[in-house]
Coordinates of N, CA and C in Angstrom, one line a residue:
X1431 N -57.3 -97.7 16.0 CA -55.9 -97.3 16.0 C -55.3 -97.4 14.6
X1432 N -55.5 -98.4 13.8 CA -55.6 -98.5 12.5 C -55.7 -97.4 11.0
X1433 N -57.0 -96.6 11.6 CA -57.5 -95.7 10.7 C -55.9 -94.4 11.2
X1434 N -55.8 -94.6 12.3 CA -55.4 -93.4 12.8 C -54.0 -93.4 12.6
X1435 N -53.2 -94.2 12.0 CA -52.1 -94.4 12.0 C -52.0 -94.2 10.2
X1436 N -53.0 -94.8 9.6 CA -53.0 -94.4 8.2 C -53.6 -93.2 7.5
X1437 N -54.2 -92.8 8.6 CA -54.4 -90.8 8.5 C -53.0 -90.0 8.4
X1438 N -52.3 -90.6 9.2 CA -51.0 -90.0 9.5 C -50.4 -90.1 8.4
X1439 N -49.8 -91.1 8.0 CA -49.2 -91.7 6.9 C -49.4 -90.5 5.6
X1440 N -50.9 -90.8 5.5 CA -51.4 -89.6 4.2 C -51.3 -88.4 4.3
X1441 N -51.1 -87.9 5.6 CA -50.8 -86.3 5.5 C -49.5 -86.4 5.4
X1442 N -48.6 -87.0 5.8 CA -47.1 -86.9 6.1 C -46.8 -87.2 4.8
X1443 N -47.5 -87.8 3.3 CA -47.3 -87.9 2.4 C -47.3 -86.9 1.6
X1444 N -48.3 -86.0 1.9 CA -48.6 -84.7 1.4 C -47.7 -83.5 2.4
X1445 N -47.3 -83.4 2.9 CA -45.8 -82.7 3.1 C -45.3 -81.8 2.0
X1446 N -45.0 -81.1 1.8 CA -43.9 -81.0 1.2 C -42.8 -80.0 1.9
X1447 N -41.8 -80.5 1.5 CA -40.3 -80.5 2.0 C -39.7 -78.8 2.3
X1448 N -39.7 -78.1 3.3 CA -39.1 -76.6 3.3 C -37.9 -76.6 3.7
X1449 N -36.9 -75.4 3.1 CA -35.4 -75.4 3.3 C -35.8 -73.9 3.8
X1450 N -34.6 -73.9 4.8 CA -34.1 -72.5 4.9 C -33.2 -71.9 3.9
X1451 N -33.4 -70.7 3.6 CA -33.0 -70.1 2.5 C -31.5 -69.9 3.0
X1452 N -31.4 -69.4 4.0 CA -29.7 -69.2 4.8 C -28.5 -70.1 4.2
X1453 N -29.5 -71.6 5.3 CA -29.0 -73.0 4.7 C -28.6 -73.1 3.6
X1454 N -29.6 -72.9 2.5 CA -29.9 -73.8 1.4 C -28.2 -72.8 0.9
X1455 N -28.6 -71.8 0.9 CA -27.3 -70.5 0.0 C -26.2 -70.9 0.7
X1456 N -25.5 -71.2 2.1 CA -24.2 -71.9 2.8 C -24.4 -73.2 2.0
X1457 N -24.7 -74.0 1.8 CA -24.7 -75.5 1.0 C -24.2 -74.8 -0.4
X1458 N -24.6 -73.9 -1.0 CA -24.3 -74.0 -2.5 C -22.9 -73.3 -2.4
X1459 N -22.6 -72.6 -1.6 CA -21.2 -71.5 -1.0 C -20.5 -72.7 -1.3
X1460 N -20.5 -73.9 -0.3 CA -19.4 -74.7 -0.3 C -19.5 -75.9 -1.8
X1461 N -20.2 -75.9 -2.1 CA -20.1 -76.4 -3.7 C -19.3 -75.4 -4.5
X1462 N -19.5 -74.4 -4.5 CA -19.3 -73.3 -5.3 C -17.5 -73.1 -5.5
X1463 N -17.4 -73.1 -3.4 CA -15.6 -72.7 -3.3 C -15.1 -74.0 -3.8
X1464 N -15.7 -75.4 -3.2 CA -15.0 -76.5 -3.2 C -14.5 -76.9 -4.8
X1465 N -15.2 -76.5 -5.8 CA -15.1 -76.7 -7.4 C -14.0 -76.0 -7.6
X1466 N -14.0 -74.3 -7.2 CA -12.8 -73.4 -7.7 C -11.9 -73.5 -7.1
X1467 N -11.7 -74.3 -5.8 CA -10.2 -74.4 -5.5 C -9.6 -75.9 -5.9
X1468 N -10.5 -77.0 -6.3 CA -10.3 -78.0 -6.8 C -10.0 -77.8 -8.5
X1469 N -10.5 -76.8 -8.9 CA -10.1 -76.4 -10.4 C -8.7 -75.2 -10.1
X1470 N -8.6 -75.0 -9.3 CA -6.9 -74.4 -9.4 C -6.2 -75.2 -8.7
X1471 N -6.3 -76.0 -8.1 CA -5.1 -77.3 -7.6 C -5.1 -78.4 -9.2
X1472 N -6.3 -78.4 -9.7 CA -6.6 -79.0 -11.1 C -5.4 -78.9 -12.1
X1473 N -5.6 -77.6 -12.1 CA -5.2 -76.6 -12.8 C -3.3 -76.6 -12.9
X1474 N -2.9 -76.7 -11.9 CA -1.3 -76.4 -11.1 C -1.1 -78.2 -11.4
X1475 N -1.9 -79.1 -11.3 CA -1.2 -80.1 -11.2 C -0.9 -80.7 -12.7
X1476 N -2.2 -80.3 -13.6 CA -2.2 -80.4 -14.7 C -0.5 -79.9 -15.8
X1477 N -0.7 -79.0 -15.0 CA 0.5 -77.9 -15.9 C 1.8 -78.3 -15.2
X1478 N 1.9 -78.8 -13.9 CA 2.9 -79.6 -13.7 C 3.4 -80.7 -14.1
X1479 N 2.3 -82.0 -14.2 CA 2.5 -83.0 -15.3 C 2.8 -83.0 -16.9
X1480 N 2.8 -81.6 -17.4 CA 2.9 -81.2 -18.7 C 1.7 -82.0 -19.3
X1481 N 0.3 -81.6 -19.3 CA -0.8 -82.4 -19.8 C -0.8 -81.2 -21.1
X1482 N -1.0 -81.5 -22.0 CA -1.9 -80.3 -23.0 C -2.6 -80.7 -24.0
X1483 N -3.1 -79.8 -24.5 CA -4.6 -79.9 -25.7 C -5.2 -81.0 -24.7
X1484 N -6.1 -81.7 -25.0 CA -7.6 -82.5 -25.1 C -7.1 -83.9 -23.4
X1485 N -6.3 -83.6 -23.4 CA -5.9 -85.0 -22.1 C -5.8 -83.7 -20.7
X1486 N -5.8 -82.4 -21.2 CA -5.7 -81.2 -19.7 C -7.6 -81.1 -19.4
X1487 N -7.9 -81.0 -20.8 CA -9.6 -81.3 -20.3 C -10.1 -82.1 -19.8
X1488 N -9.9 -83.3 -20.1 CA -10.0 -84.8 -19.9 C -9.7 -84.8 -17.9
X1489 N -8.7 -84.4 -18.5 CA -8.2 -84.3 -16.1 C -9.1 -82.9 -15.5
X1490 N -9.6 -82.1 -16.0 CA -10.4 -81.1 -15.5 C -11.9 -81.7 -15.2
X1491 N -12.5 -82.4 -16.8 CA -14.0 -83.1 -16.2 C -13.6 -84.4 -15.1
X1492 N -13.0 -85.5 -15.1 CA -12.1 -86.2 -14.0 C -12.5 -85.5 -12.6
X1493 N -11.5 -84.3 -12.6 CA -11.7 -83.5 -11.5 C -13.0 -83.3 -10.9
X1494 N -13.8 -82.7 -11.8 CA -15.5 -82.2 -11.5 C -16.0 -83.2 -11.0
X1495 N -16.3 -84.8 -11.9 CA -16.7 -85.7 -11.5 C -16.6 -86.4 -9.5
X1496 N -15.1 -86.1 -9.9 CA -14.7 -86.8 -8.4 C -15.7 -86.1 -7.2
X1497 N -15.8 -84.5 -7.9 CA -15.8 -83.9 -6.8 C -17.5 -83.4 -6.7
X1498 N -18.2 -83.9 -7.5 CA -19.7 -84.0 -7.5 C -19.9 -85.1 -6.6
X1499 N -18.6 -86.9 -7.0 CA -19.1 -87.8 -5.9 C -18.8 -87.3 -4.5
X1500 N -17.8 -86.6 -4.1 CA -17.4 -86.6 -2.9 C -18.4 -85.0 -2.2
X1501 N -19.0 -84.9 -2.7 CA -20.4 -83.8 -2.3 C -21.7 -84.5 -2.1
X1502 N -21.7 -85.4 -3.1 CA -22.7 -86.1 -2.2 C -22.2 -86.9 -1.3
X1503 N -21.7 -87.4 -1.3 CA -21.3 -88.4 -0.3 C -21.1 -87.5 1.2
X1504 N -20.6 -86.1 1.3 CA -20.0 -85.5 2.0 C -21.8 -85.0 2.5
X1505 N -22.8 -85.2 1.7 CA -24.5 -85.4 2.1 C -24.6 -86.7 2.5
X1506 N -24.2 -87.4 2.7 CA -24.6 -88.9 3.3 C -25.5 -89.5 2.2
X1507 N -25.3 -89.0 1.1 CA -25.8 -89.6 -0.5 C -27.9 -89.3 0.1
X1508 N -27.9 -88.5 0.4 CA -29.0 -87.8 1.3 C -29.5 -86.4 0.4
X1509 N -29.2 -86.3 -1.1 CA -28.9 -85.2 -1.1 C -30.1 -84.0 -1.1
X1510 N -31.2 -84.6 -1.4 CA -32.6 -84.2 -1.1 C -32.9 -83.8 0.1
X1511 N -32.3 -83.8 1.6 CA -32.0 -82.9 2.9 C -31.5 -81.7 3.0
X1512 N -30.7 -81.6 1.6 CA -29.7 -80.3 2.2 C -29.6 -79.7 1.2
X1513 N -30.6 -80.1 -0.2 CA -30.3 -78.9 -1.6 C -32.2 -79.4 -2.5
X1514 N -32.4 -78.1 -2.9 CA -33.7 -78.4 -3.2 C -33.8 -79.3 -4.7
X1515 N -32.3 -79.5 -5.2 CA -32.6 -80.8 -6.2 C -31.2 -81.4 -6.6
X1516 N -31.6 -82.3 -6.8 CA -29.8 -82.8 -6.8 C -28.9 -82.5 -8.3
X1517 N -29.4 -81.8 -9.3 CA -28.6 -81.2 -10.8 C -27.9 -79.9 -9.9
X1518 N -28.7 -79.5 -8.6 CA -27.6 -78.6 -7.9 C -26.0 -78.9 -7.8
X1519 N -26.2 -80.2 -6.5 CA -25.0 -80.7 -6.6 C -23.7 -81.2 -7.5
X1520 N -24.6 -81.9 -8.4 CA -24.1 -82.7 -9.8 C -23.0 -81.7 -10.5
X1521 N -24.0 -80.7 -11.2 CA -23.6 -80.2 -12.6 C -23.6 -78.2 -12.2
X1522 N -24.2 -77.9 -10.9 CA -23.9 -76.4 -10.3 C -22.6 -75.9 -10.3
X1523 N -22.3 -75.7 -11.1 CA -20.9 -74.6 -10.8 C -19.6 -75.6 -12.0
X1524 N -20.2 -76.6 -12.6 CA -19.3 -77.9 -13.6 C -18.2 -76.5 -14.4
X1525 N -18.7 -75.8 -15.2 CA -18.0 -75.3 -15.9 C -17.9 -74.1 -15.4
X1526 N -18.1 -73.4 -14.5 CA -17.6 -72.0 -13.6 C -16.5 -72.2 -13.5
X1527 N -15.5 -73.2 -13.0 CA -14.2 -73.2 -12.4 C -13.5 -73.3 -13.8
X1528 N -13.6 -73.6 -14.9 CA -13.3 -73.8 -16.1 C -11.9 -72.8 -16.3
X1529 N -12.4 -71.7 -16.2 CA -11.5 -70.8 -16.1 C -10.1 -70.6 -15.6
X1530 N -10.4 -70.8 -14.4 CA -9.8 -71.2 -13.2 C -8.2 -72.1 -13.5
X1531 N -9.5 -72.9 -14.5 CA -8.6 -74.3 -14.4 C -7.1 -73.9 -15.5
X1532 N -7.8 -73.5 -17.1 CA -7.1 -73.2 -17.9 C -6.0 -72.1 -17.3
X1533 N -5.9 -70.9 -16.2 CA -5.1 -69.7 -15.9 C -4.4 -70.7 -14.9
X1534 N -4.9 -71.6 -14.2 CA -3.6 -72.1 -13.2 C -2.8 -73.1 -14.2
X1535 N -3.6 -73.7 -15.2 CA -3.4 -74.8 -16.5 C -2.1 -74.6 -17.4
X1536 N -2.1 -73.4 -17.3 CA -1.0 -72.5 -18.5 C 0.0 -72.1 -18.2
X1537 N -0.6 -71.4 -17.0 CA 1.0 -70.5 -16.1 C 1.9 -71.9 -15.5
X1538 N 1.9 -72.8 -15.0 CA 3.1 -73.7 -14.2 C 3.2 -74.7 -16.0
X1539 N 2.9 -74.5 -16.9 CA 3.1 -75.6 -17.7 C 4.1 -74.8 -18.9
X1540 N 3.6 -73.5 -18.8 CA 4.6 -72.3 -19.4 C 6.2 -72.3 -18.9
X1541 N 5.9 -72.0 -17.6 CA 6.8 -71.8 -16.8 C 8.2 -72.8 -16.7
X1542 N 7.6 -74.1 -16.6 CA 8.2 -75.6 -16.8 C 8.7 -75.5 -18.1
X1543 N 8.2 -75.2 -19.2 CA 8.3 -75.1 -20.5 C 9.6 -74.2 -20.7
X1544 N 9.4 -73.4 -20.3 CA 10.3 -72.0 -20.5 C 11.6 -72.4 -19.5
X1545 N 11.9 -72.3 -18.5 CA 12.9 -72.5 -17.5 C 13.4 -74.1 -17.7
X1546 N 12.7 -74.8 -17.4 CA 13.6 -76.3 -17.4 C 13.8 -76.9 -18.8
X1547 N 12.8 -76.7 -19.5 CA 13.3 -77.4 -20.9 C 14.0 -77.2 -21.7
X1548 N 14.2 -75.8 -22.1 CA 14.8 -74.6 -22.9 C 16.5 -74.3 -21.9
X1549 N 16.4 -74.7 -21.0 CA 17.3 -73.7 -19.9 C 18.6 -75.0 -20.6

């Protein structure tokens, strides 16, 4: 019973791990939206607090950070289950929303600028 249990063991070692491709592309969808609408709420809140130059970026990596931990975590810190490497989750899509951030960043910090300050 012995040998036969550690037969097991060795093949189950040699495994290796298959994703569905479906899956694997829905898992990176929601990384993908969850960064760009976190980088335009980013964005809107930033420009609401009047943040500018180097303290608006500072709250955008902030932002990404939070939201790399709350992805894994939202994997049960499992992340080797549900993405074929974890630099997916981390750092996939970090500076995509970048954009995003600076156009919602500008317009409410303009806007505040121009109407309430000046007014």
């Amino acid at each position: 019973m012995a040998g036969h249990n550690e037969e097991k063991k060795s093949s189950e070692a040699n495994d290796v791990p298959t994703f569905s491709a479906e899956n694997l592309q829905s898992n990176m969808k929601v990384i993908y939206y969850s960064r760009t609408f976190l980088s335009i709420i980013g964005g809107v809140i930033a420009g609401i607090l009047g943040f500018t130059g180097l303290s608006g970026f500072v709250l955008y990596f902030l932002i990404m950070a939070i939201t790399s931990v709350a992805l894994v975590a939202k994997a049960k810190f499992s992340i080797n289950a549900y993405f074929d490497s974890s630099n997916r989750v981390i750092f996939d899509g970090f500076l995509g929303g970048l954009m995003s951030f600076v156009l919602f960043w500008t317009y409410p910090l303009n806007k505040i600028m121009i109407f309430v300050l000046f007014v």
